[in-house]
PDB file of C-alpha atoms in Angstrom:
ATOM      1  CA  UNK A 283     270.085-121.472 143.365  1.00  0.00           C
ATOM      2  CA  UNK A 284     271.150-119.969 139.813  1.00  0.00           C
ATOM      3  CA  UNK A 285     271.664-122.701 137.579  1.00  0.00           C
ATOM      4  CA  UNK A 286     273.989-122.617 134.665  1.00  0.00           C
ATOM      5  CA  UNK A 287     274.025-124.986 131.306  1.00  0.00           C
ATOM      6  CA  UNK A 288     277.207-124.292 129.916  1.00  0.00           C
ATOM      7  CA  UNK A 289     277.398-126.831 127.295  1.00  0.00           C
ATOM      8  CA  UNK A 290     280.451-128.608 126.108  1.00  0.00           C
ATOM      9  CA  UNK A 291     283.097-126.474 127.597  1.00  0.00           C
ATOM     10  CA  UNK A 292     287.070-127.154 128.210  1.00  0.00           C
ATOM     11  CA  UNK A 293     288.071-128.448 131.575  1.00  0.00           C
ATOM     12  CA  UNK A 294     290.852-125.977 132.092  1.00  0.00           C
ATOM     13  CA  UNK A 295     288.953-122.932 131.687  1.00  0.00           C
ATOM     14  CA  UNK A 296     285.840-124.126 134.043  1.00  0.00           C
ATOM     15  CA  UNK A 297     287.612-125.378 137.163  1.00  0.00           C
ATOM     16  CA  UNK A 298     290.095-121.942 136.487  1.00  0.00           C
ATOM     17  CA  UNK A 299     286.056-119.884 136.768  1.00  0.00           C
ATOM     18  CA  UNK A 300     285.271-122.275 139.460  1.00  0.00           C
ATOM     19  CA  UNK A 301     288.266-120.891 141.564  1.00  0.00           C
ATOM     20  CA  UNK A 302     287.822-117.324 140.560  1.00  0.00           C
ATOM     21  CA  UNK A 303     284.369-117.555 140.910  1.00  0.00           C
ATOM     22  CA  UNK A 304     284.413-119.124 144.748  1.00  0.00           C
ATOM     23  CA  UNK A 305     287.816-116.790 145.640  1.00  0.00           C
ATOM     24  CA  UNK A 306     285.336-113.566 144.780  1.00  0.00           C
ATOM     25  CA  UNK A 307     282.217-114.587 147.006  1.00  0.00           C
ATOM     26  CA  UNK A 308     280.715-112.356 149.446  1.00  0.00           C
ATOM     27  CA  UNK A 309     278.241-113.304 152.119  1.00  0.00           C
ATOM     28  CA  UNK A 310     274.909-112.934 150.104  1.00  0.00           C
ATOM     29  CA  UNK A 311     276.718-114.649 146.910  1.00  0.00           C
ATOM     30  CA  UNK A 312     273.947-116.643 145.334  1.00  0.00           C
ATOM     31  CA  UNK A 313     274.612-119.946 145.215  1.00  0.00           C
ATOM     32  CA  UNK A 314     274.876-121.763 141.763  1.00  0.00           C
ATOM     33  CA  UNK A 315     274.934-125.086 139.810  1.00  0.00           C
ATOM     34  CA  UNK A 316     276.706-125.459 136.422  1.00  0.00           C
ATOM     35  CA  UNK A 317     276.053-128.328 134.391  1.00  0.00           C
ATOM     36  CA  UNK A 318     278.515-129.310 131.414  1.00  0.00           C
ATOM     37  CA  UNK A 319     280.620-131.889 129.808  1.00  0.00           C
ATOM     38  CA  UNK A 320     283.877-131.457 128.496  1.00  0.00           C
ATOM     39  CA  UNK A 321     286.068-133.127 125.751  1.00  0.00           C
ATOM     40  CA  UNK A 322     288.313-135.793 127.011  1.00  0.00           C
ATOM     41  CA  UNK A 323     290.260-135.556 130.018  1.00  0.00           C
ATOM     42  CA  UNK A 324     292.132-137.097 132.557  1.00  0.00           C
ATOM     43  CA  UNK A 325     292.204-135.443 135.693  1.00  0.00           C
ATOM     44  CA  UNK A 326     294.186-135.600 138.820  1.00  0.00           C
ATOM     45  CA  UNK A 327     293.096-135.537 142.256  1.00  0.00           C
ATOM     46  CA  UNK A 328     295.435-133.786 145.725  1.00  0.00           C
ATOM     47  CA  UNK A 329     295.934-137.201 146.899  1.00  0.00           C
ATOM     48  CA  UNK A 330     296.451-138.907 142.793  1.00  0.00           C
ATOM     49  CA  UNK A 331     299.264-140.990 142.293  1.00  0.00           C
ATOM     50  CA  UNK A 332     300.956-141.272 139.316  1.00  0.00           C
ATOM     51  CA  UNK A 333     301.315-145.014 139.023  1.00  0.00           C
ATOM     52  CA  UNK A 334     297.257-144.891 138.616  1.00  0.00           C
ATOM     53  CA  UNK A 335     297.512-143.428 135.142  1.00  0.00           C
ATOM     54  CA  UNK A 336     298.685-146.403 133.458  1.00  0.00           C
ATOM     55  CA  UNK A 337     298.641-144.536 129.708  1.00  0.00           C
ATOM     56  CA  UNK A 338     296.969-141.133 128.978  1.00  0.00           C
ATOM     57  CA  UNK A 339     298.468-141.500 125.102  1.00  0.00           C
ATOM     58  CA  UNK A 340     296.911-138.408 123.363  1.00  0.00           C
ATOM     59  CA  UNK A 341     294.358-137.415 126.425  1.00  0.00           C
ATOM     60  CA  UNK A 342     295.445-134.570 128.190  1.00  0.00           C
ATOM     61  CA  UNK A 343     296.561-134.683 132.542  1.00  0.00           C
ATOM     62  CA  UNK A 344     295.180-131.471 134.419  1.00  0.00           C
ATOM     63  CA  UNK A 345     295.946-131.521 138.212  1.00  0.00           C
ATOM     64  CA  UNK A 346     293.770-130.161 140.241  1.00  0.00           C
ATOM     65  CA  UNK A 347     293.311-129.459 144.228  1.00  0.00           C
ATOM     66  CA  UNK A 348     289.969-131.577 144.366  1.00  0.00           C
ATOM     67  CA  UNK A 349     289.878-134.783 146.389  1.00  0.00           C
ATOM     68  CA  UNK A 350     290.103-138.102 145.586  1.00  0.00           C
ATOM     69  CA  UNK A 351     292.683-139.652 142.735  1.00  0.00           C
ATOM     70  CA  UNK A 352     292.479-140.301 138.459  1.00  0.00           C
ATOM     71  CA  UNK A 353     289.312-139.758 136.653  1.00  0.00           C
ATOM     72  CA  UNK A 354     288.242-139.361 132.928  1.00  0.00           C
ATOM     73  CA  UNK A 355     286.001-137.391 131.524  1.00  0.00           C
ATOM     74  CA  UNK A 356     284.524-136.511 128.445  1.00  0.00           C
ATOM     75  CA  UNK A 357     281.395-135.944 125.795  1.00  0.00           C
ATOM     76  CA  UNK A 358     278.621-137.799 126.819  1.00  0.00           C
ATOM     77  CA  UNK A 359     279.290-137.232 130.627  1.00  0.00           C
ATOM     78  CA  UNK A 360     276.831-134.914 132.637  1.00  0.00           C
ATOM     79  CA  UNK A 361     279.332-133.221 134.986  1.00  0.00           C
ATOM     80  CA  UNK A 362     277.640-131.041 138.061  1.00  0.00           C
ATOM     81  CA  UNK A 363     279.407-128.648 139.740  1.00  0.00           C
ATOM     82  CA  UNK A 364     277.252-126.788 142.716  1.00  0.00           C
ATOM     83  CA  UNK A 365     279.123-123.532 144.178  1.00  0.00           C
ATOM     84  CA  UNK A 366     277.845-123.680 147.322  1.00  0.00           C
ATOM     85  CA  UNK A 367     278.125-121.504 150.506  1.00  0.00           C
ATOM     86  CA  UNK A 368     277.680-124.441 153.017  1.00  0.00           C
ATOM     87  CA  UNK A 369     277.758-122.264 156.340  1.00  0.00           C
ATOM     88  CA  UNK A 370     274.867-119.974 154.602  1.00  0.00           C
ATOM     89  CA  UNK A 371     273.342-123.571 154.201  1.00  0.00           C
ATOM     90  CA  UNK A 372     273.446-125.052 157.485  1.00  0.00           C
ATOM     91  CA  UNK A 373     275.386-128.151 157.211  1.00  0.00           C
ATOM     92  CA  UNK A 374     278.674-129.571 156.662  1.00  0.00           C
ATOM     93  CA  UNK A 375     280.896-131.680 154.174  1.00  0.00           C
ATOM     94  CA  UNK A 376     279.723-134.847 155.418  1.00  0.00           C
ATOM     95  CA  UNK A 377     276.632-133.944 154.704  1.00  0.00           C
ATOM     96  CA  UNK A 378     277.422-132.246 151.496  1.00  0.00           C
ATOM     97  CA  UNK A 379     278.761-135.177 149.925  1.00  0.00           C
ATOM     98  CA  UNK A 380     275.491-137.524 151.139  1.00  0.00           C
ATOM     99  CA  UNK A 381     273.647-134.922 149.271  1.00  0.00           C
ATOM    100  CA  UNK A 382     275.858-135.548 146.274  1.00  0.00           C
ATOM    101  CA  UNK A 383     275.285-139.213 146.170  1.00  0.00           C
ATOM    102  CA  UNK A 384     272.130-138.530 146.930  1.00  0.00           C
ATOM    103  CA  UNK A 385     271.259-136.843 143.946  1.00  0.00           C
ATOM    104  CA  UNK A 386     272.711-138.796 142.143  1.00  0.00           C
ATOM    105  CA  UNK A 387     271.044-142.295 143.117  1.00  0.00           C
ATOM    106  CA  UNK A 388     267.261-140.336 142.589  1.00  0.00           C
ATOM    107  CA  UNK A 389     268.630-139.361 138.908  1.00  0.00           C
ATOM    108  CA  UNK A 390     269.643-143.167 138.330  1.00  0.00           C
ATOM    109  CA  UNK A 391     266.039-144.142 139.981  1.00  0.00           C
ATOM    110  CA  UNK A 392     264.646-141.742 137.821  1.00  0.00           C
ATOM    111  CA  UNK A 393     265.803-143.918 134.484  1.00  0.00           C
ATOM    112  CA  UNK A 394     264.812-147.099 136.761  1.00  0.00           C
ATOM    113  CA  UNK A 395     268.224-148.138 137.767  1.00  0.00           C
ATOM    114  CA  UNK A 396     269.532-148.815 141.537  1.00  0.00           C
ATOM    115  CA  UNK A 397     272.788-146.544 142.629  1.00  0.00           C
ATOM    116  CA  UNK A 398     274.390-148.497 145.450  1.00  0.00           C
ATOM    117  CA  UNK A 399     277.153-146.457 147.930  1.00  0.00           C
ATOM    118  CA  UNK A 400     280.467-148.392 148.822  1.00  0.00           C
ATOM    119  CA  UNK A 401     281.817-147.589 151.995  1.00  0.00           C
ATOM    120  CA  UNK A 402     284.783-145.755 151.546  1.00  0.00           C
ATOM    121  CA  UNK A 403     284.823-145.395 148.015  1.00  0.00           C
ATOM    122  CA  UNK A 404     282.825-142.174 147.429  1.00  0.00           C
ATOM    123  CA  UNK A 405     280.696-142.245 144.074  1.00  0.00           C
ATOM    124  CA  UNK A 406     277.662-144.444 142.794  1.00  0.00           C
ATOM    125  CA  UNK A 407     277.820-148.056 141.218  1.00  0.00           C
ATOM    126  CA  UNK A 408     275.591-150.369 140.350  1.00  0.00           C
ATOM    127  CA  UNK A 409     275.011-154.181 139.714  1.00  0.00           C
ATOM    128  CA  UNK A 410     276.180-155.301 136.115  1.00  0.00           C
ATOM    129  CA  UNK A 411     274.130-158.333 136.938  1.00  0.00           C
ATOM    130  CA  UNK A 412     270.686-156.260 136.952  1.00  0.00           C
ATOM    131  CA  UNK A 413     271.167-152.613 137.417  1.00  0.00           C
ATOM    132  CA  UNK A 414     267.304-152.620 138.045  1.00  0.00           C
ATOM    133  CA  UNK A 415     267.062-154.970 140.495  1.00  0.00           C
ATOM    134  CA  UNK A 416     265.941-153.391 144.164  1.00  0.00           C
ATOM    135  CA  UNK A 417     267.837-155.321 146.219  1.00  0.00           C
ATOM    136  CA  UNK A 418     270.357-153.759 149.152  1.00  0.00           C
ATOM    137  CA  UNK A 419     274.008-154.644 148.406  1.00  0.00           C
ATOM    138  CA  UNK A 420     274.754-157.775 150.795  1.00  0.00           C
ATOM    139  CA  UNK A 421     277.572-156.562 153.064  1.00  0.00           C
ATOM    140  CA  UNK A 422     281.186-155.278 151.863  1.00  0.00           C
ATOM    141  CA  UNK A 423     282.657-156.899 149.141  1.00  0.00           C
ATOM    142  CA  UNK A 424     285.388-159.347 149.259  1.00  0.00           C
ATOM    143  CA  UNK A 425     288.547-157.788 151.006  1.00  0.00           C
ATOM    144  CA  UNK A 426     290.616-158.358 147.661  1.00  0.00           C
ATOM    145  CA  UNK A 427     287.552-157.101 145.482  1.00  0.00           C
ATOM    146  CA  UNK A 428     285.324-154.696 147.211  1.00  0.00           C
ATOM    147  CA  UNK A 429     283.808-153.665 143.952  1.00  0.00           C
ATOM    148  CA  UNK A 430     283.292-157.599 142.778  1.00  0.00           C
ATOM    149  CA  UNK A 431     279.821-157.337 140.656  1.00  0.00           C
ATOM    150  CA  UNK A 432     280.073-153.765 140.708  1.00  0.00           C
ATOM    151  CA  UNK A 433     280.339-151.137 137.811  1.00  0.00           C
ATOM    152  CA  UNK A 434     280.884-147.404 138.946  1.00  0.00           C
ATOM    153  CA  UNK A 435     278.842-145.061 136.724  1.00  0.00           C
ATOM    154  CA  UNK A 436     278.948-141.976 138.800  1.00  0.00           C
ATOM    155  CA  UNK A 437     282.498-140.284 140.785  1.00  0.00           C
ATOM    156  CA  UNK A 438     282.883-137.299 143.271  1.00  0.00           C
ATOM    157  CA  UNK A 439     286.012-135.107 143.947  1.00  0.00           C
ATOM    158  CA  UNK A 440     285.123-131.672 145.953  1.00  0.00           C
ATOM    159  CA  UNK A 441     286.817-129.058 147.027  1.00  0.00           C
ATOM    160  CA  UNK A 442     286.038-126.669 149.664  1.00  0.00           C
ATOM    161  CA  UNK A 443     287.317-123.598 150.572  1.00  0.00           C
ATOM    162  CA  UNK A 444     285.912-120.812 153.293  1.00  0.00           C
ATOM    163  CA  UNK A 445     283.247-123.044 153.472  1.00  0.00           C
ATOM    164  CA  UNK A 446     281.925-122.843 149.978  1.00  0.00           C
ATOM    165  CA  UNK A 447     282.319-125.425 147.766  1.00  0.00           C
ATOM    166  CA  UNK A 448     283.547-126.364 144.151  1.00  0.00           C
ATOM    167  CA  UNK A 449     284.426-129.105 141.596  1.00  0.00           C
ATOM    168  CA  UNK A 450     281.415-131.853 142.028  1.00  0.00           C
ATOM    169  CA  UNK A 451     279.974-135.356 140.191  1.00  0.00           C
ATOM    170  CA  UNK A 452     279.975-136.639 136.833  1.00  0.00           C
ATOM    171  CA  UNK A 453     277.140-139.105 135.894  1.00  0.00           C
ATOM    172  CA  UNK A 454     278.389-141.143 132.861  1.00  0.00           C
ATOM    173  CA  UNK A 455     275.405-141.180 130.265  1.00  0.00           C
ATOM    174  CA  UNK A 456     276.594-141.973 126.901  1.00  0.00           C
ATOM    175  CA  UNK A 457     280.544-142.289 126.403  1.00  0.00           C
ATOM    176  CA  UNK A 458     283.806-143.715 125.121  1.00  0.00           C
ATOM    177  CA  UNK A 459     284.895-145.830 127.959  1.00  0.00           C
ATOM    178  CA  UNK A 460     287.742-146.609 126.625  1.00  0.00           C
ATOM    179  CA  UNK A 461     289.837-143.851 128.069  1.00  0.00           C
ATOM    180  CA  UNK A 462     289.406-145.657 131.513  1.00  0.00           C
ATOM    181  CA  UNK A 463     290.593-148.773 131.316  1.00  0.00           C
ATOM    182  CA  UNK A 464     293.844-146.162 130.560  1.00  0.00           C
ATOM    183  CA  UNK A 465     293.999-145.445 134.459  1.00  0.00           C
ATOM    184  CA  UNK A 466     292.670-147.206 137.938  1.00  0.00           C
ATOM    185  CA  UNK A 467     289.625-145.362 138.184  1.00  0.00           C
ATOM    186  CA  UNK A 468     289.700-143.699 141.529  1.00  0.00           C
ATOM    187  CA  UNK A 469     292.786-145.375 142.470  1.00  0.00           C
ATOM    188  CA  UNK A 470     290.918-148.993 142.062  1.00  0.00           C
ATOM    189  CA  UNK A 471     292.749-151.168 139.735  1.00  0.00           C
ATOM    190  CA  UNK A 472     290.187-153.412 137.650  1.00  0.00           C
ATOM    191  CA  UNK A 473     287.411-151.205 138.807  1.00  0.00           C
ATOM    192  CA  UNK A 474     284.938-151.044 135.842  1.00  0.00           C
ATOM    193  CA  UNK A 475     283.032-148.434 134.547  1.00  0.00           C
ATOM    194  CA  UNK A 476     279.630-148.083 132.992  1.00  0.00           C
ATOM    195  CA  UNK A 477     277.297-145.404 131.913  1.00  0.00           C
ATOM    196  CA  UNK A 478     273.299-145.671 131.212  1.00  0.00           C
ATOM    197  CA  UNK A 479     274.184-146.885 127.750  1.00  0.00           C
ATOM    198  CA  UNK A 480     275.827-149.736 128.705  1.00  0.00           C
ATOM    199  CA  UNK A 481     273.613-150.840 131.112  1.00  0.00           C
ATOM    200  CA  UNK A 482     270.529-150.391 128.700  1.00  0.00           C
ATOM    201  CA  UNK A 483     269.042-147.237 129.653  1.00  0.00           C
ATOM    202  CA  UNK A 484     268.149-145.049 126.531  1.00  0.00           C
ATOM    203  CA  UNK A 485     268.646-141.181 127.404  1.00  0.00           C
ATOM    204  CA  UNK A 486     269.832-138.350 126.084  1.00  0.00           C
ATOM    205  CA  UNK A 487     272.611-135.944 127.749  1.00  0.00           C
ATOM    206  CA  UNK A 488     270.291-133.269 127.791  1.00  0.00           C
ATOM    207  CA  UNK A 489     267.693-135.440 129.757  1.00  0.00           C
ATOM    208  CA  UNK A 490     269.709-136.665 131.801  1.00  0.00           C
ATOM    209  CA  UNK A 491     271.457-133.365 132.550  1.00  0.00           C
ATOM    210  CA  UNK A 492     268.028-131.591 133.132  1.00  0.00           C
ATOM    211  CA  UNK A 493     267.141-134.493 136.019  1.00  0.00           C
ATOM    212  CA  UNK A 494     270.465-134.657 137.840  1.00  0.00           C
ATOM    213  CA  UNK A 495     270.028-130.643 137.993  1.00  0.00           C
ATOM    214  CA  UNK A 496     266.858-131.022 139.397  1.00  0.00           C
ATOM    215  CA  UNK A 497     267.871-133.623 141.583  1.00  0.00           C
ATOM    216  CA  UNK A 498     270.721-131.249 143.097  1.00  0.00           C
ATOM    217  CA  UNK A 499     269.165-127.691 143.062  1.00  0.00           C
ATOM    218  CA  UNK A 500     265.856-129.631 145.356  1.00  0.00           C
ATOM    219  CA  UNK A 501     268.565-130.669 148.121  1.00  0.00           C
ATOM    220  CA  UNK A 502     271.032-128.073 147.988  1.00  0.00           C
TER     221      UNK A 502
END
């Protein structure tokens, strides 16, 4: 797998090379991983609803034909996007998106901190109680608050098309939160979100960049 630091890069101009990049593939296309942040954005999912952007004020709204609803992001976030041929690779979406998370919870374990998965609700969150503690979530959530005692500090939206995949994860490191309590993240009202600052985890984007990378390109 070719893998790709592009730095702080626009959103538009990425997930427009993400498109061209999967619409030109052949068979024996290498398979990549670019790793970048972007100034701040909101973006919107196939299935977001506009009643989950409460106020964007001065943050720009870019559709998009990934899955999933509303999500932020910005400087400070480590966003992953692996351009994958998953029929060359031998397994499918399902799978795809375990491999994700899965990433994504040895980068947080990495740094010492738990990632927990909520059923249904793909991305990684973790206890604001103790974000180090061990212990297995105890069952769903409350019905009215499945994310009660939870923070989310990593989302996924993917897109795949001919069986190769693009868009990815972003792994909040060391942000401006503020632009989310400016939509439901996901489409959760109240859900709250943290990054490795917040939770007391001293990194640096570039650290945590090169791990999550590493992370990826091993199970991809």
């Amino acid at each position: 797998m070719i893998v790709r630091n592009l730095g702080l890069v626009d959103y538009l101009p990425t997930y427009e090379a993400m498109q061209a990049f999967t619409a030109a593939r052949q068979e024996d296309t290498a398979n990549e991983l670019w790793i970048c942040e972007h100034p701040a954005v909101f973006t919107q999912g196939l299935a977001g609803q506009a009643g989950h952007l409460l106020m964007p004020g001065d943050i720009p709204v870019v559709q998009t034909n990934r899955g999933g609803q509303v999500t932020f992001h910005g400087p400070g976030q480590v966003m992953a996007y692996p351009l994958i041929n998953l029929q060359r690779a031998g397994y499918f979406v399902k799978e795809y998106v375990y491999k994700l998370e899965e990433s994504v919870i040895r980068t947080l374990a990495h740094f010492g901190v738990t990632g927990h998965r909520v059923a249904g609700a793909p991305g990684i969150y973790v206890r604001l109680d103790d974000p180090f503690s061990h212990a297995a979530l105890t069952g769903p959530g409350h019905p009215s608050d499945p994310f009660k005692g939870l923070g989310k500090i990593s989302a996924l939206g993917i897109k795949v098309s001919r069986h190769c995949t693009y868009h990815g994860a972003a792994l909040n490191v060391a942000m401006d939160l503020e632009p989310f309590t400016r939509i439901n993240p996901c489409g959760y009202a109240g859900l709250k979100t943290v990054d490795l600052s917040t939770i007391g985890v001293e990194t640096t984007w570039d650290e945590a960049a090169q791990v999550l990378a590493q992370q990826l390109a091993a199970r991809l």
